[in-house]
Tab-separated table of C-alpha atoms in Angstrom:
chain	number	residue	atom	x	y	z
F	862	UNK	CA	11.057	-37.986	2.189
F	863	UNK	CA	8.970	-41.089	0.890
F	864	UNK	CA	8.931	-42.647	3.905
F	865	UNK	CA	7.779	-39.156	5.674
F	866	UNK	CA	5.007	-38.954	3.316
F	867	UNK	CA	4.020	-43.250	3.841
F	868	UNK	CA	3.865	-42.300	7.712
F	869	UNK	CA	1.481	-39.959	7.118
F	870	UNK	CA	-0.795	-42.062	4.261
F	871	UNK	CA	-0.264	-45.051	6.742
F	872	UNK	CA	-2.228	-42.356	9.833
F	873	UNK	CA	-4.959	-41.428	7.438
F	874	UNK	CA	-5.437	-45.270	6.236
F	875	UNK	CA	-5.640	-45.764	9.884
F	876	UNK	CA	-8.537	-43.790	10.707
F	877	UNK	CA	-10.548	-44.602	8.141
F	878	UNK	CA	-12.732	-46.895	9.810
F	879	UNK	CA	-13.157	-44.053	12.525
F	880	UNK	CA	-14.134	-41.729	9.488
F	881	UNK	CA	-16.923	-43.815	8.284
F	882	UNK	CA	-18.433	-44.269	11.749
F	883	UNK	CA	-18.026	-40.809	12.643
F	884	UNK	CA	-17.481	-38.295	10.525
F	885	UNK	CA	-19.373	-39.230	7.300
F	886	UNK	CA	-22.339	-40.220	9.046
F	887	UNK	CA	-22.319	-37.416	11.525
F	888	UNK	CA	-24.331	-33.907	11.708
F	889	UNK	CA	-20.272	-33.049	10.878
F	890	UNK	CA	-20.511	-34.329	7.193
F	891	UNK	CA	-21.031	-30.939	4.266
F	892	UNK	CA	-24.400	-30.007	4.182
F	893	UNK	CA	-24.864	-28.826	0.278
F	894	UNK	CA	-27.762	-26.322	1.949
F	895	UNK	CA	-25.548	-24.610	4.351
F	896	UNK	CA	-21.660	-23.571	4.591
F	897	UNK	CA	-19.722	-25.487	7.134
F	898	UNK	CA	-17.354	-24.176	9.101
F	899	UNK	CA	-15.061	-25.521	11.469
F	900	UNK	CA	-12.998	-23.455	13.634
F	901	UNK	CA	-10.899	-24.494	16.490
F	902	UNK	CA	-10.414	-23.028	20.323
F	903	UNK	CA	-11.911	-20.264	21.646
F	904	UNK	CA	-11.963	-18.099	18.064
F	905	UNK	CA	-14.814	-21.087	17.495
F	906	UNK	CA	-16.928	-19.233	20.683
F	907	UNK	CA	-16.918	-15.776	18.420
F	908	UNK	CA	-17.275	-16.696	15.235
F	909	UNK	CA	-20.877	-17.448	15.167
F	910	UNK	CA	-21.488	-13.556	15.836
F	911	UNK	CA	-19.452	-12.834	12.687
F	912	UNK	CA	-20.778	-15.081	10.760
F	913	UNK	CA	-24.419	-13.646	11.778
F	914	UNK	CA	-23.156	-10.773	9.774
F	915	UNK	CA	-21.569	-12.645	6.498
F	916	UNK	CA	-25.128	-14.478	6.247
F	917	UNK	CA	-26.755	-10.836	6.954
F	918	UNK	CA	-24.863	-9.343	3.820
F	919	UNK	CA	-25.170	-12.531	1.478
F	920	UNK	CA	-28.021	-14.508	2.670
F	921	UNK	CA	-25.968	-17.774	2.945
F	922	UNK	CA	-26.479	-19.453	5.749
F	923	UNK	CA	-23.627	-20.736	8.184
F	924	UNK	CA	-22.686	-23.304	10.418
F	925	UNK	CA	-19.758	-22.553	12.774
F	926	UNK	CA	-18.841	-25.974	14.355
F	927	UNK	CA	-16.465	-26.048	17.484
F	928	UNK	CA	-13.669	-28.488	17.528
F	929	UNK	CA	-10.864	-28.050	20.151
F	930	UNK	CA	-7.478	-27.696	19.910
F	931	UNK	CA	-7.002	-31.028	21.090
F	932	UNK	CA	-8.884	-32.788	18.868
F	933	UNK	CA	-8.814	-31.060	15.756
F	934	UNK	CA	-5.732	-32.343	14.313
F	935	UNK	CA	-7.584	-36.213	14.118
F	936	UNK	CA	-10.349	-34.557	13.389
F	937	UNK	CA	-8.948	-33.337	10.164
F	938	UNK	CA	-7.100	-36.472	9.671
F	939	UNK	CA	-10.645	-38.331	9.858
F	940	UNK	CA	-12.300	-35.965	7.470
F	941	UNK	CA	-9.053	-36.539	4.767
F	942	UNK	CA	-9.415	-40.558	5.000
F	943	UNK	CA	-13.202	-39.962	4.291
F	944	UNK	CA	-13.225	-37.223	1.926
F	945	UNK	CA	-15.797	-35.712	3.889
F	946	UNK	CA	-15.785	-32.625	6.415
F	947	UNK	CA	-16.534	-28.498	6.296
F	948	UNK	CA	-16.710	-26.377	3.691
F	949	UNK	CA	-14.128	-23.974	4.873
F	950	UNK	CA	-11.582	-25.002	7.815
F	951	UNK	CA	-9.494	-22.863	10.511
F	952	UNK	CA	-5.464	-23.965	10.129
F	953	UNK	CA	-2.623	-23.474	12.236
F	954	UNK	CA	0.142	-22.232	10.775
F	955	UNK	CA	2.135	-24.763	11.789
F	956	UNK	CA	-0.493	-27.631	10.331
F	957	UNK	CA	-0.183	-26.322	6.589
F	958	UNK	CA	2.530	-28.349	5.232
F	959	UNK	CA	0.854	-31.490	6.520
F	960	UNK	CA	-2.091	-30.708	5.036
F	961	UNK	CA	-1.015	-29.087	1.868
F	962	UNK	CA	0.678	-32.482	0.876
F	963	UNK	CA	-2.080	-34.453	2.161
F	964	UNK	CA	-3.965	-32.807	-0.706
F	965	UNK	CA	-6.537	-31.620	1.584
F	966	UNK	CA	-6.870	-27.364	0.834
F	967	UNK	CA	-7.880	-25.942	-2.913
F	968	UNK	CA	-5.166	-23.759	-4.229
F	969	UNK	CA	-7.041	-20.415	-3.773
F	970	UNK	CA	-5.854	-19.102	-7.425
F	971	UNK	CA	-8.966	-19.436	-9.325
F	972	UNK	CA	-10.472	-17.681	-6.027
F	973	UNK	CA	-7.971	-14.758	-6.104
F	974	UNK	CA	-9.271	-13.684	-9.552
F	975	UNK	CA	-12.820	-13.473	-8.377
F	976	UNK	CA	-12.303	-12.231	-4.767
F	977	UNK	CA	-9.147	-9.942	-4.501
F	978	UNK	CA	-9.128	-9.526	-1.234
F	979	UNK	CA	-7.233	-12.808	-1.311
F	980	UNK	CA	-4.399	-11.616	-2.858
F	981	UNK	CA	-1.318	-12.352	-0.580
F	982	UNK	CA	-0.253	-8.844	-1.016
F	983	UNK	CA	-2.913	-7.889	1.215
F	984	UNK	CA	-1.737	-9.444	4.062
F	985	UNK	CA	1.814	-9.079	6.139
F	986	UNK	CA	4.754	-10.650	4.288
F	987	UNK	CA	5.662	-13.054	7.315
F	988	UNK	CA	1.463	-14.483	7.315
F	989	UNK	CA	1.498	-14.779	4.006
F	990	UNK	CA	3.955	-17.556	3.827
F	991	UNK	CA	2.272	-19.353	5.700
F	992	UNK	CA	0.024	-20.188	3.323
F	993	UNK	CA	2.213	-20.629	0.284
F	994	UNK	CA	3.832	-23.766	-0.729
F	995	UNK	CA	5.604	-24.432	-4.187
F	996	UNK	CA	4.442	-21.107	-5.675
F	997	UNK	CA	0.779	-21.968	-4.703
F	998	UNK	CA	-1.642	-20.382	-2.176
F	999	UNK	CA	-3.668	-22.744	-0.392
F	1000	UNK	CA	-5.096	-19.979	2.635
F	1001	UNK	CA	-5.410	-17.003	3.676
F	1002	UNK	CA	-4.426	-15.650	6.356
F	1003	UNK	CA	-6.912	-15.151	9.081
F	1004	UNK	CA	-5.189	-13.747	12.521
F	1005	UNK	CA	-1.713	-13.271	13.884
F	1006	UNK	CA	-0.105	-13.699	16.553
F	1007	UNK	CA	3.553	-12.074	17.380
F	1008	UNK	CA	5.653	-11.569	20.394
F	1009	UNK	CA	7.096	-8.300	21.815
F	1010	UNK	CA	8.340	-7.271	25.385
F	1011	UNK	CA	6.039	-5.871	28.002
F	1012	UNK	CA	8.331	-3.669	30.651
F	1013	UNK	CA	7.360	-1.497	33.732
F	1014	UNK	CA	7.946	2.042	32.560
F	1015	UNK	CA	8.076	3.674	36.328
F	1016	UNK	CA	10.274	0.302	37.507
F	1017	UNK	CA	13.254	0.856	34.544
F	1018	UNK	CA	13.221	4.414	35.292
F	1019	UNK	CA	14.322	3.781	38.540
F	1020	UNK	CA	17.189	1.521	36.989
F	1021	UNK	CA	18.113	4.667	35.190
F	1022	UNK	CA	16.104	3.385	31.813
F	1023	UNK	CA	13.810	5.871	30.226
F	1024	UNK	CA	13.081	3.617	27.360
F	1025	UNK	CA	12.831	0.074	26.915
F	1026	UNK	CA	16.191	-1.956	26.074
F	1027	UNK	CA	16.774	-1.827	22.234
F	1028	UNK	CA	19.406	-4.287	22.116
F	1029	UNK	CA	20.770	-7.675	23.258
F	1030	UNK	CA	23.191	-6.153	25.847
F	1031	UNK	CA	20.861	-3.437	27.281
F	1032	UNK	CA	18.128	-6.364	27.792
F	1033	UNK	CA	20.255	-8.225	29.861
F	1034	UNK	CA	22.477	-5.151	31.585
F	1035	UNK	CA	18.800	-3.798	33.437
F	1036	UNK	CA	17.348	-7.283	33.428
F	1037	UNK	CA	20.403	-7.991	36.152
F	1038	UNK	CA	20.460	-4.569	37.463
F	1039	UNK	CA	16.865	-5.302	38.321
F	1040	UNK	CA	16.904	-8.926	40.053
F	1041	UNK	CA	19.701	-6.672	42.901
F	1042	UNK	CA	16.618	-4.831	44.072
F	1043	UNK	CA	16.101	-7.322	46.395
F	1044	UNK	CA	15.381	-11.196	47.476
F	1045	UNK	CA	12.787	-12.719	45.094
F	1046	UNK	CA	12.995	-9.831	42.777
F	1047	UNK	CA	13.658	-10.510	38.956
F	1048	UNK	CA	14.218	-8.696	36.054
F	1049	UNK	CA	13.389	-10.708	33.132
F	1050	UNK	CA	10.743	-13.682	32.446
F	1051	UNK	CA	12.290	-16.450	30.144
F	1052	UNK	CA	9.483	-18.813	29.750
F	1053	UNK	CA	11.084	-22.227	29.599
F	1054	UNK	CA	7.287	-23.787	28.277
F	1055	UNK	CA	7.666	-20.866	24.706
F	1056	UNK	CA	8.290	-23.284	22.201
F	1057	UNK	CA	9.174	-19.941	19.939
F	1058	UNK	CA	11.475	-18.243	21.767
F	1059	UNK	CA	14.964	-20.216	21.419
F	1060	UNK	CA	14.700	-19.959	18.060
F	1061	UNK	CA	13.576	-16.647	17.535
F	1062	UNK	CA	16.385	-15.649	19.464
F	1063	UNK	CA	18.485	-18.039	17.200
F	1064	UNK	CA	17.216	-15.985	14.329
F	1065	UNK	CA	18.055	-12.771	15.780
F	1066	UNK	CA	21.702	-14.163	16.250
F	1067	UNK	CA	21.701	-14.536	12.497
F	1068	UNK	CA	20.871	-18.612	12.802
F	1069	UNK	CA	19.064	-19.780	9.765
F	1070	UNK	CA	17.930	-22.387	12.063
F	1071	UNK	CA	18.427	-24.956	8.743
F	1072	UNK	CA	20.985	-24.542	5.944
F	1073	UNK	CA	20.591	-24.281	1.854
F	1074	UNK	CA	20.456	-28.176	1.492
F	1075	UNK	CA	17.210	-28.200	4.568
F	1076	UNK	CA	20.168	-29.687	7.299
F	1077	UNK	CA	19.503	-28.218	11.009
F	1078	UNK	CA	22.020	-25.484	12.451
F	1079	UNK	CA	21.142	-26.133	15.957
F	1080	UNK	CA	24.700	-27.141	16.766
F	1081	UNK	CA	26.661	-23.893	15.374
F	1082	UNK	CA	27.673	-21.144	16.651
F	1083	UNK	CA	24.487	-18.590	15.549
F	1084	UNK	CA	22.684	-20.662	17.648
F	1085	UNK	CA	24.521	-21.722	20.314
F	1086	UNK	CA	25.632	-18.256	21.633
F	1087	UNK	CA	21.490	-17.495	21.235
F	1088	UNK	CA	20.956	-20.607	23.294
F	1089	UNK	CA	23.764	-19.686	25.939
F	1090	UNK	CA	22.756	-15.974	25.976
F	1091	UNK	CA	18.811	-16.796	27.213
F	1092	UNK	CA	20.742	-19.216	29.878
F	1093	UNK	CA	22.771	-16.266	30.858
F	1094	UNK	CA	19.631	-14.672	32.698
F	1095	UNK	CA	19.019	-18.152	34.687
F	1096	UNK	CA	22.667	-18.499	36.000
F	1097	UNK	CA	23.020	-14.824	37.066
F	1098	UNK	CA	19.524	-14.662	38.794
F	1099	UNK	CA	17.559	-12.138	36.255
F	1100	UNK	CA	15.049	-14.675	35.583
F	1101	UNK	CA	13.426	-17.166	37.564
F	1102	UNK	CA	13.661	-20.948	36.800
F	1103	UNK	CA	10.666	-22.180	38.116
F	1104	UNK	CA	7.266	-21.080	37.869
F	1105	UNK	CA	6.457	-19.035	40.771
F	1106	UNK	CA	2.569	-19.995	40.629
F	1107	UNK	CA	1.978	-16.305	40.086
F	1108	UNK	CA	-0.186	-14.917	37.580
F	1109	UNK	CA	0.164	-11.459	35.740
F	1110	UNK	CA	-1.411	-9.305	38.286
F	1111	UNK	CA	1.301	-10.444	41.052
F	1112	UNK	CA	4.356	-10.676	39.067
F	1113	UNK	CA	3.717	-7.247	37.236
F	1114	UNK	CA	1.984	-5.275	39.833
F	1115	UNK	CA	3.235	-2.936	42.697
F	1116	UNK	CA	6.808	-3.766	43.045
F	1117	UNK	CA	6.750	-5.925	40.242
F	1118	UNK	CA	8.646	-9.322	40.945
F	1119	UNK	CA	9.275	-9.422	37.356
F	1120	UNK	CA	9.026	-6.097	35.385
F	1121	UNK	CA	9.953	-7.234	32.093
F	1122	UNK	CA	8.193	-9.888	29.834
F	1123	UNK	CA	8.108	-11.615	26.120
F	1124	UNK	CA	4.407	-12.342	25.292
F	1125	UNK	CA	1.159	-11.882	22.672
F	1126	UNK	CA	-1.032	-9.476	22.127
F	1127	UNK	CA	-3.892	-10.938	24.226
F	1128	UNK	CA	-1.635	-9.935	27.397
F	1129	UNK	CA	-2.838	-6.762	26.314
F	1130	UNK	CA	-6.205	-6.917	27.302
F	1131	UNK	CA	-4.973	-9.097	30.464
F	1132	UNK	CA	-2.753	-6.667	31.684
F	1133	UNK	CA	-5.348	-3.639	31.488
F	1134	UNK	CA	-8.042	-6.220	33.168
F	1135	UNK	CA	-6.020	-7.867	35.947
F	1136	UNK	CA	-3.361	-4.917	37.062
F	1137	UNK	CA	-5.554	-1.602	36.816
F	1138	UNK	CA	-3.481	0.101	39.385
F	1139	UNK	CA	-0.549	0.306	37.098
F	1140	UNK	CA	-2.600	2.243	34.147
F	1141	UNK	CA	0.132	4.658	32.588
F	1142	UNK	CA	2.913	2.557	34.448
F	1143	UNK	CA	3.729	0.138	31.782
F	1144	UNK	CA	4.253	-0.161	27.771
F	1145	UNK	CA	4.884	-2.569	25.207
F	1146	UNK	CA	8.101	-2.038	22.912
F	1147	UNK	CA	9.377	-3.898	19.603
F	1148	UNK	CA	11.813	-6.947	20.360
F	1149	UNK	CA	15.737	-5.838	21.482
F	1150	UNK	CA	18.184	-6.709	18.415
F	1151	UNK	CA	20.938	-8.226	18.061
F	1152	UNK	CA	21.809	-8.911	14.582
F	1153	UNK	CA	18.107	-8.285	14.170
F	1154	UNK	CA	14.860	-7.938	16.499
F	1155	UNK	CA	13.207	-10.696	14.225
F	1156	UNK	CA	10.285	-12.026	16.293
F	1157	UNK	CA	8.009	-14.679	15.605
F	1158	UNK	CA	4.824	-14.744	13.419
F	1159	UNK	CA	2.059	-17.495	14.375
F	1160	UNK	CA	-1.913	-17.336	14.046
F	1161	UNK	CA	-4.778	-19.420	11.763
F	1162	UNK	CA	-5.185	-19.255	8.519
F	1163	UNK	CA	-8.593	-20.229	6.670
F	1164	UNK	CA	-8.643	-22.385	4.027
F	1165	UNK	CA	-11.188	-23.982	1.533
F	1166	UNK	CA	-11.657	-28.004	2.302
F	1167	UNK	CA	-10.747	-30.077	-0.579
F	1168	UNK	CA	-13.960	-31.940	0.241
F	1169	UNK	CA	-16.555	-29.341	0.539
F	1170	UNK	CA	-19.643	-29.147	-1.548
F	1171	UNK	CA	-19.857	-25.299	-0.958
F	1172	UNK	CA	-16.461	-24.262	-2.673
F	1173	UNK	CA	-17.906	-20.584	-4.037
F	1174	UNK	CA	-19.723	-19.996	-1.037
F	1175	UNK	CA	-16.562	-20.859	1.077
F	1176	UNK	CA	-14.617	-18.002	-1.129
F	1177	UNK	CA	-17.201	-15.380	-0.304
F	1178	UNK	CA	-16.798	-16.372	3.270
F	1179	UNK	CA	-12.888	-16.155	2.995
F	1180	UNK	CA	-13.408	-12.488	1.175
F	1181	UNK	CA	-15.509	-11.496	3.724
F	1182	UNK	CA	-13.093	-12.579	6.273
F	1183	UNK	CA	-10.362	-10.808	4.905
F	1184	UNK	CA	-11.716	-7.540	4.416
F	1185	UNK	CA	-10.259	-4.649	7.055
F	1186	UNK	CA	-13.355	-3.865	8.401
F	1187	UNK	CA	-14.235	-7.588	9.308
F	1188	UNK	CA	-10.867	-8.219	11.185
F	1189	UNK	CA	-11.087	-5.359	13.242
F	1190	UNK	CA	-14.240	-6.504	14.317
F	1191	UNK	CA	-12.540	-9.963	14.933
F	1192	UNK	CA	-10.005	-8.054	17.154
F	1193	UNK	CA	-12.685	-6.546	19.071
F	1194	UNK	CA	-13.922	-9.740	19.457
F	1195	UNK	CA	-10.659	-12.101	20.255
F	1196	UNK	CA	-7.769	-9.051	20.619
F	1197	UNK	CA	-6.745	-11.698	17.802
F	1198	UNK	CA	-3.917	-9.196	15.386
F	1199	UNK	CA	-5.072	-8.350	11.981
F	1200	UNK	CA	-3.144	-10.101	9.281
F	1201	UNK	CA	-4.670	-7.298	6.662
F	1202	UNK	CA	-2.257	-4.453	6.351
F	1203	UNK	CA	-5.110	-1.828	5.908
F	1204	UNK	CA	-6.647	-2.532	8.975
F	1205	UNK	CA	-3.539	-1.536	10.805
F	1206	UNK	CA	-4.281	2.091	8.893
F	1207	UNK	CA	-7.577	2.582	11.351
F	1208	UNK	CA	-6.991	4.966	14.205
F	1209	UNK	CA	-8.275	1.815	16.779
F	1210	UNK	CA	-4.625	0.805	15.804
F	1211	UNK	CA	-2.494	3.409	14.959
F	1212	UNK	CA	-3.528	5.471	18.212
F	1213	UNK	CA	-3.058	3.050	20.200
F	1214	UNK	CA	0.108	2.962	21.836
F	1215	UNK	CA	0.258	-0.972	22.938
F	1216	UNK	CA	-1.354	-2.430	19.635
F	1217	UNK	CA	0.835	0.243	17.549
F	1218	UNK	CA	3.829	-1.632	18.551
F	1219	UNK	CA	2.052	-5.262	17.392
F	1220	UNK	CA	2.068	-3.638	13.805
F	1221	UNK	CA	5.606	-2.735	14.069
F	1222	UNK	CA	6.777	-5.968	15.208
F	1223	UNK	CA	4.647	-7.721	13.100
F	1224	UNK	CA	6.537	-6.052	9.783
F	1225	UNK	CA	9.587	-7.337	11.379
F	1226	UNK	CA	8.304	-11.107	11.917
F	1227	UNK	CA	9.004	-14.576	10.237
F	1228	UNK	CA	6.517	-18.006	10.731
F	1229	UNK	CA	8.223	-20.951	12.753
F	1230	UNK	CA	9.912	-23.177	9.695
F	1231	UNK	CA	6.891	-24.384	7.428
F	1232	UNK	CA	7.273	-27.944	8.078
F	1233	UNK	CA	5.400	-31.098	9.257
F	1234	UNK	CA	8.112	-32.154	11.725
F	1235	UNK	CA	8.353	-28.425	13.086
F	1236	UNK	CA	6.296	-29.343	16.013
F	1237	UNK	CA	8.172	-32.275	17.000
F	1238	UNK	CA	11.624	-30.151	16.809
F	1239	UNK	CA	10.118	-27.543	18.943
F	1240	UNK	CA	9.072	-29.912	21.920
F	1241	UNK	CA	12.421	-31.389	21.721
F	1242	UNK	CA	13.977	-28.246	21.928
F	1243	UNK	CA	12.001	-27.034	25.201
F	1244	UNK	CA	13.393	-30.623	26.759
F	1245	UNK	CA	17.046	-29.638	25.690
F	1246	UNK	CA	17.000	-25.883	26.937
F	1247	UNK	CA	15.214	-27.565	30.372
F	1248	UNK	CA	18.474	-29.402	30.845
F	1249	UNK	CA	20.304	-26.647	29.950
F	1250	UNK	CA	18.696	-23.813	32.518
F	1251	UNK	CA	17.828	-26.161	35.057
F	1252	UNK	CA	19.717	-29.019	34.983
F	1253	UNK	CA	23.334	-27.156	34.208
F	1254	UNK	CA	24.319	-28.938	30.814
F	1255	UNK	CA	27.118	-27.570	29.020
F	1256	UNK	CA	25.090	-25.689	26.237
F	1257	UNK	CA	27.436	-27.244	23.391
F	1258	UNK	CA	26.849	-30.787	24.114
F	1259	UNK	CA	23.355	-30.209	24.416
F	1260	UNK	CA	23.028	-28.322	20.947
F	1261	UNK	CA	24.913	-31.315	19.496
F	1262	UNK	CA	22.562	-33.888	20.963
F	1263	UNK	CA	19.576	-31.509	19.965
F	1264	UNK	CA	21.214	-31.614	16.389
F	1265	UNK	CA	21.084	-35.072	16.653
F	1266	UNK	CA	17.502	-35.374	17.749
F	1267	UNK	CA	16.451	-33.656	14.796
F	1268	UNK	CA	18.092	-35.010	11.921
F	1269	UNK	CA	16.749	-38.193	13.077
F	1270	UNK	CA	13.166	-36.548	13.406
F	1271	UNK	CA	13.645	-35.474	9.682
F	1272	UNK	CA	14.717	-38.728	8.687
F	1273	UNK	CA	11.459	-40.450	9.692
């Protein structure tokens, strides 16, 4: 653990210099006059027309500054070696722990008191741990993200399905029954490139993924039948395993090449755009179970910068952001889910029948394991499952070597 932590000193001692020829001498650096934000990706495109609205009902005025995705992690790793940056800062899920040790978010408790729309039990169980680390908040959650399937209604009613699989064995008894309609013809995607999916499927096989004492499971029997059961639809043709350079509107239209999909709630939106000739043909439904139809729970959180000179003005922005009213605005900007219970309450969400299934799915969703190595483990995995589906490794000695792999990640 020490030498985790020196790694991650030795980065930020690294970029220093870049810090103090960048970042602290930048238009970047706080601005004690206005509240900086810095959000990340495209959310960074629409924020600016939210925050024309938080400065309309407080009169404090806002920067929104857009970092990418690619750059933001440095960027954040610059502004921690200078003790400079934003007032308030967009987080990955997957970036808290990093950043939590690095001492770089205010624990939000003081903030709760004043602003209780920051209380954790506002927000979906699964979000909310995201942003809590040894009994402290350091977020709040901003926007989530969860999978569920998207099927072809018309297309399994013709396999004899009037409803969407529920479990393990009816997803992969139609997923097969569909790839016989014909050459080419599929039944399930299993995107190889989902760095989520093995071990949500893990989870749903009861997996803990890592035991009491934090050592990885990958190499027992949870997970390996999880593991062997997503290979199943590669060796017996239900899913293809290459990319067939198709997007959405070829694979899911008309005949549909493949009917039946795992994916996020901005397919929503993609599907209605790109495919309108199969309105009222398709549906989303909540994850088949096995032991469980645990999905996965991703998104942003917002936090407070350790190093901002606006730290009250950052809370009201955080309040603001958290109310139900203001994330269902954000959805009808980004399709982005609402991490606020309430707003899942509003009849833009209840009546809808592909976003009603988000909120079910979401109550039934855990984060990726909260730690700085997760994202490491995850691209390791997608190289073991590639030799697995495609390169026809026995799915036990691949699990072991995976095992392997990450206790030595963990031991860095």
């Amino acid at each position: 653990m020490k030498k985790k932590w020196s790694m991650l000193l030795l980065t930020i001692i690294l970029v220093i210099g870049a810090a103090l020829a960048g970042c602290g001498n930048s238009d970047d650096a706080a601005d004690t006059k206005v509240l900086n934000v810095w959000a990340m990706g495209d959310e960074a495109k629409q924020l600016p027309k939210l925050a024309k609205d938080f400065e309309k009902e407080t009169g404090i005025k806002v920067k929104v500054q857009a970092i990418p995705w690619a750059n933001a992690h440095d960027k954040l790793l610059t502004a921690v070696a200078s003790k400079s940056g934003p007032d308030v800062v967009q987080m990955g899920t997957t970036w808290m722990p990093e950043f939590v040790a690095a001492g770089a978010l205010e624990d939000l408790a003081t903030y709760t008191d004043k602003y209780p729309e920051l209380d954790a039990k506002n927000f979906f169980d699964g979000s909310a741990k995201t942003t809590q680390f040894d009994d402290k908040t350091y977020a709040v959650p901003w926007y989530a993200d969860t999978r569920v399937l998207f099927y072809r209604t018309d297309i399994l009613k013709k396999a004899s399905y009037d409803h969407a699989p529920k479990t393990w064995d009816e997803l992969s008894e139609v997923a097969e029954k569909l790839s016989k309609r014909g050459d080419n013809m599929y039944g399930l995607n299993i995107d190889g490139k989902e760095q989520s999916l093995g071990f949500m499927f893990g989870r749903q096989n009861g997996s803990p993924l890592f035991d009491d004492t934090n050592k990885p499971v990958f190499n027992k029997k949870p997970f390996v039948d999880a593991v062997s059961y997503l290979n199943s639809f590669f060796e017996n043709g239900s899913a293809p395993k290459d990319d067939l350079g198709l997007d959405v509107a070829q694979t899911f239209s008309g005949d549909a090449i493949v009917p039946m999909f795992i994916s996020g709630p901005w397919m929503v939106k993609a599907v209605k755009d790109t495919v309108p000739d199969i309105d009222g043909k398709w549906a989303t439904a909540v994850l088949p179970a096995k032991e469980n139809n645990m999905s996965s729970l991703g998104g942003a959180n917002l936090a407070v910068f350790k190093y901002g000179k606006n730290k009250d003005d950052a809370g009201k922005f955080l309040q603001y952001m958290s109310k139900p009213e203001t994330q269902l605005k954000w959805m009808e900007l980004t399709n982005s889910l609402p991490t606020a219970q309430k707003s899942w309450e509003n009849e833009t969400l209840k009546g809808d029948p592909f976003y009603k299934i988000f909120g079910e799915q979401m109550a039934n969703a855990e984060p990726m394991p909260l730690i700085p190595e997760f994202e490491e483990i995850a691209q390791a995995y997608m190289k073991s499952f590639e030799q697995i589906y495609r390169g026809g490794a026995d799915v036990q000695d691949q699990m072991d070597t995976f095992n392997d792999e990450v206790n030595t990640i963990l031991k860095k």
